[in-house]
Coordinates of C-alpha atoms and ligand atoms in Angstrom, one line a residue:
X18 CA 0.0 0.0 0.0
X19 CA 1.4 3.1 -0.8
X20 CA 0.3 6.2 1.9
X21 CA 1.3 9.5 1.1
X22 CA 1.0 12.5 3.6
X23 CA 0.8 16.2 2.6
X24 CA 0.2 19.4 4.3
X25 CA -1.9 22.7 3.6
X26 CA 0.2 26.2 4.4
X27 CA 1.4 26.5 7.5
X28 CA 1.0 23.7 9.3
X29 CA 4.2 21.6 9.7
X30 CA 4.8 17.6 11.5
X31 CA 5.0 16.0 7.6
X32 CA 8.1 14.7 8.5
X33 CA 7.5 14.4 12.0
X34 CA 4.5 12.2 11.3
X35 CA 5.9 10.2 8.4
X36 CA 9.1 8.5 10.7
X37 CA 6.6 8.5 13.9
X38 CA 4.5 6.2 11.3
X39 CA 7.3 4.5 9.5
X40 CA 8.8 3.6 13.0
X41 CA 5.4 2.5 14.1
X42 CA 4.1 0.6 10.8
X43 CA 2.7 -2.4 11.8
X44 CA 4.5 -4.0 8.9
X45 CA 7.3 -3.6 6.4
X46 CA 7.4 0.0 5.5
X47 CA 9.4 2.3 3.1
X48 CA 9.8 6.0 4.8
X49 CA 10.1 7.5 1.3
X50 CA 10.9 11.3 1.2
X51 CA 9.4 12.6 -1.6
X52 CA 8.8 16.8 -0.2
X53 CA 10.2 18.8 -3.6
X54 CA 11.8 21.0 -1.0
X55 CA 14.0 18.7 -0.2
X56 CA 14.8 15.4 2.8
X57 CA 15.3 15.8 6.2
X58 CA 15.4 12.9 7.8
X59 CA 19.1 11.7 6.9
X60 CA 20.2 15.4 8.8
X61 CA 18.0 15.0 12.0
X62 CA 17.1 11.3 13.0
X63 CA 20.0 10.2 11.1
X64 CA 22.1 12.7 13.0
X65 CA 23.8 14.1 10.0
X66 CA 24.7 11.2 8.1
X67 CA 25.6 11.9 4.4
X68 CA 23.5 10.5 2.0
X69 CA 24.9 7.5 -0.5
X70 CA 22.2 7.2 -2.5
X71 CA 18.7 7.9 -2.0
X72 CA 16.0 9.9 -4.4
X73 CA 19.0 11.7 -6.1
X74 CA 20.2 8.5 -7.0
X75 CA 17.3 6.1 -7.3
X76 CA 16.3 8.6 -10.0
X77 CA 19.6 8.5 -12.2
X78 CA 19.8 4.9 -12.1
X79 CA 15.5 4.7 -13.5
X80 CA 16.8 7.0 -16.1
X81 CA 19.5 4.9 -17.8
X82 CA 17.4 1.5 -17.2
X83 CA 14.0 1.8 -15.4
X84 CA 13.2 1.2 -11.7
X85 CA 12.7 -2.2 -11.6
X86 CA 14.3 -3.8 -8.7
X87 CA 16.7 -0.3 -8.3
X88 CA 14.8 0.6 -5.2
X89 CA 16.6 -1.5 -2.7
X90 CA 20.2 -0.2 -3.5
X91 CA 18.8 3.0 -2.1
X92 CA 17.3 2.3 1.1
X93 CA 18.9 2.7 4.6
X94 CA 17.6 0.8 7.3
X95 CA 15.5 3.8 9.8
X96 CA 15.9 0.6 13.0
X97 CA 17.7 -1.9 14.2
X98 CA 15.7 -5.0 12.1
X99 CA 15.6 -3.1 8.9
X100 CA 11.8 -3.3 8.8
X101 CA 11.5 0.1 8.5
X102 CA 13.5 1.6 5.9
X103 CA 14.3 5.4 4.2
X104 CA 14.5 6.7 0.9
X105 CA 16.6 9.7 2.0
X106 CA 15.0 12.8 0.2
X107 CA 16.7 15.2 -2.0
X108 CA 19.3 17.2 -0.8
X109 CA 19.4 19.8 -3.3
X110 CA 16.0 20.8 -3.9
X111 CA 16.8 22.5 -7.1
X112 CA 17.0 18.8 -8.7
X113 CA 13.3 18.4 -7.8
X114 CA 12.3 19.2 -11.2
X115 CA 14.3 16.6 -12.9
X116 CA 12.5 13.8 -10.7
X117 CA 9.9 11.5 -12.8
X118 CA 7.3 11.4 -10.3
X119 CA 4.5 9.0 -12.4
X120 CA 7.3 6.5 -12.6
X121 CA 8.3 6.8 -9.0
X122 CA 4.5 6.5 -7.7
X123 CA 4.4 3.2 -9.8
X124 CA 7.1 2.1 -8.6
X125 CA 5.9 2.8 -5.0
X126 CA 2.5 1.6 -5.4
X127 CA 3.8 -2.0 -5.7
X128 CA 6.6 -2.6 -3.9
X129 CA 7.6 -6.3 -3.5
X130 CA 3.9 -7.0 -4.9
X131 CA 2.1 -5.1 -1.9
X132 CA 4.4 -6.9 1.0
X133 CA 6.6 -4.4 1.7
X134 CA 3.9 -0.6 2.6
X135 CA 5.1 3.0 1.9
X136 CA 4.5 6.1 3.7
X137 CA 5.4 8.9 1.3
X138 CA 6.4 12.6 2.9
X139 CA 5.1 14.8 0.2
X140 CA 5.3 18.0 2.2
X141 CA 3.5 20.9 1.2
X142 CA 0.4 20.5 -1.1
X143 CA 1.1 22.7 -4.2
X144 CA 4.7 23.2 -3.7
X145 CA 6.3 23.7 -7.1
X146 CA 7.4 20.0 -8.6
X147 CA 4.6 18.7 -5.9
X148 CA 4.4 15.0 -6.5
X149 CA 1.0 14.9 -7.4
X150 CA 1.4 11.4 -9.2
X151 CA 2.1 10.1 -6.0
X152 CA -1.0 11.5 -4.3
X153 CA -3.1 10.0 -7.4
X154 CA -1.4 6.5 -7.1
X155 CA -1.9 6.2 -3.3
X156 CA -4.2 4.2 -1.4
X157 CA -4.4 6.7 1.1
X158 CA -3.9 10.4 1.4
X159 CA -3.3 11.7 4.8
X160 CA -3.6 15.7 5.6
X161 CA -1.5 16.2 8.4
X162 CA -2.5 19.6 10.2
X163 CA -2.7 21.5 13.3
X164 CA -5.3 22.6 15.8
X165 CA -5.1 26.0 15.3
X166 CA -8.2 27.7 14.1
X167 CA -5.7 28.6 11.1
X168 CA -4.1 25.2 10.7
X169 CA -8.0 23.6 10.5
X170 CA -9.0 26.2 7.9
X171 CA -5.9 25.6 5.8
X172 CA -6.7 21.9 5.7
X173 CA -10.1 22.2 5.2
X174 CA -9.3 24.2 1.7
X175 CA -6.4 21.7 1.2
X176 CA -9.0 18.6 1.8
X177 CA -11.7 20.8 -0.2
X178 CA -8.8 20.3 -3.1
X179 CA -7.8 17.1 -2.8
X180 CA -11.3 16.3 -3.5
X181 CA -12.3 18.0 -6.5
X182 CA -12.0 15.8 -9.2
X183 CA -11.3 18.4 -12.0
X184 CA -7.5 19.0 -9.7
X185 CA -6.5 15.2 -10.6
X186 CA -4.4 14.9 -7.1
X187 CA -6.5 12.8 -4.6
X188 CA -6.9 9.2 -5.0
X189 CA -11.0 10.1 -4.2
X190 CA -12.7 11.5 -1.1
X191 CA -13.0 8.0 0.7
X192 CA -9.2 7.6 1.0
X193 CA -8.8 11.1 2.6
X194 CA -7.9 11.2 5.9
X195 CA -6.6 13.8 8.6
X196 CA -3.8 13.6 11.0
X197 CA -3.7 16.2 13.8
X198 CA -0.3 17.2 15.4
X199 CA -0.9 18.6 18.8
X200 CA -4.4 18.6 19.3
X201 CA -6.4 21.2 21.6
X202 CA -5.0 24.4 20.4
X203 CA -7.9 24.4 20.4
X204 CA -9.6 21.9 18.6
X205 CA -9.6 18.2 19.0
X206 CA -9.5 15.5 16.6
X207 CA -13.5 14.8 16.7
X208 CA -13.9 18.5 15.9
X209 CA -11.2 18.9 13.3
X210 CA -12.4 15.1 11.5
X211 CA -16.2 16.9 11.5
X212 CA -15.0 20.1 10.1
X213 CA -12.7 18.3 7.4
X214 CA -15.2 15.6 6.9
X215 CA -12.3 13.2 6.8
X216 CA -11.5 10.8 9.7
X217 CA -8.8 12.1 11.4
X218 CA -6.6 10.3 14.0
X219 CA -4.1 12.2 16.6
X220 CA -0.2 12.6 16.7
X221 CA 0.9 14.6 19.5
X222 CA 4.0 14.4 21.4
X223 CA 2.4 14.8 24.6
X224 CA 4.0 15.0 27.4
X225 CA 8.1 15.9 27.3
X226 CA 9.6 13.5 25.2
X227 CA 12.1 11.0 26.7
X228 CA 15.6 10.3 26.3
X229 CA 15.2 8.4 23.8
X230 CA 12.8 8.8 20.8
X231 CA 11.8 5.2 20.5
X232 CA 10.6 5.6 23.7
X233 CA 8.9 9.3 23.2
X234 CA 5.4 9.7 23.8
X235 CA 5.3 10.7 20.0
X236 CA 6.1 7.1 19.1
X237 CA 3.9 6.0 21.6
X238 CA 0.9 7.9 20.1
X239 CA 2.1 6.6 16.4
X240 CA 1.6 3.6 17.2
X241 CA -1.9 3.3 17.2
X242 CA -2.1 5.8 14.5
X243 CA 0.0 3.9 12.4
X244 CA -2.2 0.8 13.5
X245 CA -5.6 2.7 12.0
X246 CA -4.0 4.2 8.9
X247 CA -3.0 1.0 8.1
X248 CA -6.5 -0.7 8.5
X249 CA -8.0 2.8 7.1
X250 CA -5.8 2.3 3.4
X251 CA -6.1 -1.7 3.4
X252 CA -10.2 -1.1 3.4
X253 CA -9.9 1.4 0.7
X254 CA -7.6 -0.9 -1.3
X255 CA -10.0 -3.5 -0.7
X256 CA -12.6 -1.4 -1.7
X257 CA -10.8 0.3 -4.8
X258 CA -9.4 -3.4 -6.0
X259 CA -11.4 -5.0 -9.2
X260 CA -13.7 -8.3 -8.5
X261 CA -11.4 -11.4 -8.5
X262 CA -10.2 -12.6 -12.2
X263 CA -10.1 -16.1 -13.0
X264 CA -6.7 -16.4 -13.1
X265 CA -4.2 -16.7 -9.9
X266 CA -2.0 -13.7 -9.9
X267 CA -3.0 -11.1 -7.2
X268 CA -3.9 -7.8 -7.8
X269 CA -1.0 -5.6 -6.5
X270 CA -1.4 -2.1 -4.9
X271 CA -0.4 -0.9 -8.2
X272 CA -2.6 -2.9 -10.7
X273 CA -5.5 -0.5 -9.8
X274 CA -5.6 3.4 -10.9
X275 CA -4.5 3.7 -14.6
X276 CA -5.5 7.2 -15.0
Ligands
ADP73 N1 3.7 15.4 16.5 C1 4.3 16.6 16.8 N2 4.1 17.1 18.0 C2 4.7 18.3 18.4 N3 5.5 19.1 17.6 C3 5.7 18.6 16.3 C4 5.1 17.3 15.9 N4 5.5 17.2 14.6 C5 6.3 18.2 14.3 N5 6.4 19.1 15.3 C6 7.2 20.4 15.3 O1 7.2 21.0 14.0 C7 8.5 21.1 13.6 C8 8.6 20.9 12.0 O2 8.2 19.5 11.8 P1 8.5 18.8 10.5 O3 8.0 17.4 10.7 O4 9.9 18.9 10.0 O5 7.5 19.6 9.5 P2 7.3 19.6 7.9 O6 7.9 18.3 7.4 O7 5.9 19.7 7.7 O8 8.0 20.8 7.5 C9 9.3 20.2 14.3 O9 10.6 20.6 14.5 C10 8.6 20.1 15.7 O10 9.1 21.1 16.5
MG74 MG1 9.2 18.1 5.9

């Protein structure tokens, strides 16, 4: 399943949100950083660590011969067991423009036939070189927003957006969904999923965060969000996938939008 988060103006926690997920996933999972403004997790979580490979990369190599079976050569492992893994994001966002974005959501839609799930940081919804292919490929398409009376409004044009057909980004209302960071400033994730008319689901950090960040009330709270985001894309896949065929071969995350 490929689930891609995006925010409206001025509401940040994309990134936040997408390692609090990835680290959380309840299965294999591809952190893939996809924000046209560039990566960020490789300089903070990863503590600086220069980039090998990644987007810059993965892109180059699709260019001379396709991206089949490129993607793994440009993965770091996010924990110890390697089930979550990173697609470190562009460091120069100036190359953002060169990226093939419909290839790259192909690709992403189906990795290792559907086994292996991506959570793709988009950032900001209508940044120029916005991967928009990626938001029409996934199963899922998660606003992440504040509580602020200016955060809710923001999303709730950004959700209005994602709707409408005629702006070919959302995969379709039903896989919209909403994911508040910091809740009850001052609205809470009941009020903010009514006024959005998505379901939305709550990331805070909560109380101070601990020594150490596996152990951070963030991840804490991503658990379960990552638990219902899960369950919330499978049913749309489920719902989105065609009626059985005759023949054997499953019907992969990918096999279903050709638009
Ligand atoms: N769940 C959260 N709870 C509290 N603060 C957060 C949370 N997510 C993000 N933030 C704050 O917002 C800042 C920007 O977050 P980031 O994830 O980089 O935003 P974006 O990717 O949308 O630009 C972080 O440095 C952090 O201070
Ligand atoms: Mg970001």
């Amino acid at each position: 399943m490929l689930i891609a988060l995006c925010s409206a103006k001025g509401a940040p926690g994309v990134t936040t949100s997408g390692l609090a997920l990835a680290l959380s996933w309840p299965r294999g999972v591809v952190l893939a950083e996809l924000d046209p403004a560039g990566g960020d997790v490789l300089a903070g979580y990863g503590r600086a660590q220069l980039s090998a490979g990644g987007l810059a990369e993965l892109e180059v190599a699709a260019r001379r011969g396709g991206l089949d079976g490129q993607l793994d050569a440009h993965l770091l492992r996010l924990d110890g067991t390697g089930r979550a893994r990173l697609l470190p994001g562009l460091s120069d966002p100036a190359t953002a423009r060169h990226v093939g974005w419909e290839r790259l959501a192909t690709a992403l839609a189906s990795v290792k036939g559907g086994a292996v799930d991506v959570v793709a940081d988009c950032g900001r919804l209508r940044a120029e070189h916005f991967p928009a292919a990626v938001l029409r490929r996934a199963d899922a398409v998660v606003v992440v927003t504040g509580s602020t009376l200016r955060a809710v409004r923001a999303s709730a044009q950004a959700v209005a957006e994602l709707r409408d057909e005629g702006t070919g980004l959302g995969p379709g209302a039903g896989a919209l969904a909403a994911l508040v960071v910091g809740p009850g400033e001052p609205y809470g994730e009941r009020e903010i999923g009514e006024a959005l008319g998505v379901p939305a689901a709550v990331l805070s950090d909560g109380a101070p965060a601990g020594r150490l960040f596996a152990q951070s009330a963030l991840l804490r709270a991503a658990r379960s969000a990552a638990v219902g985001l899960a369950e919330f894309a499978a049913a749309h896949e489920v719902r989105l996938a065609p009626p059985p065929a005759s023949s054997a071969s499953a019907t992969t995350a990918g096999g279903r939008h050709d638009r």
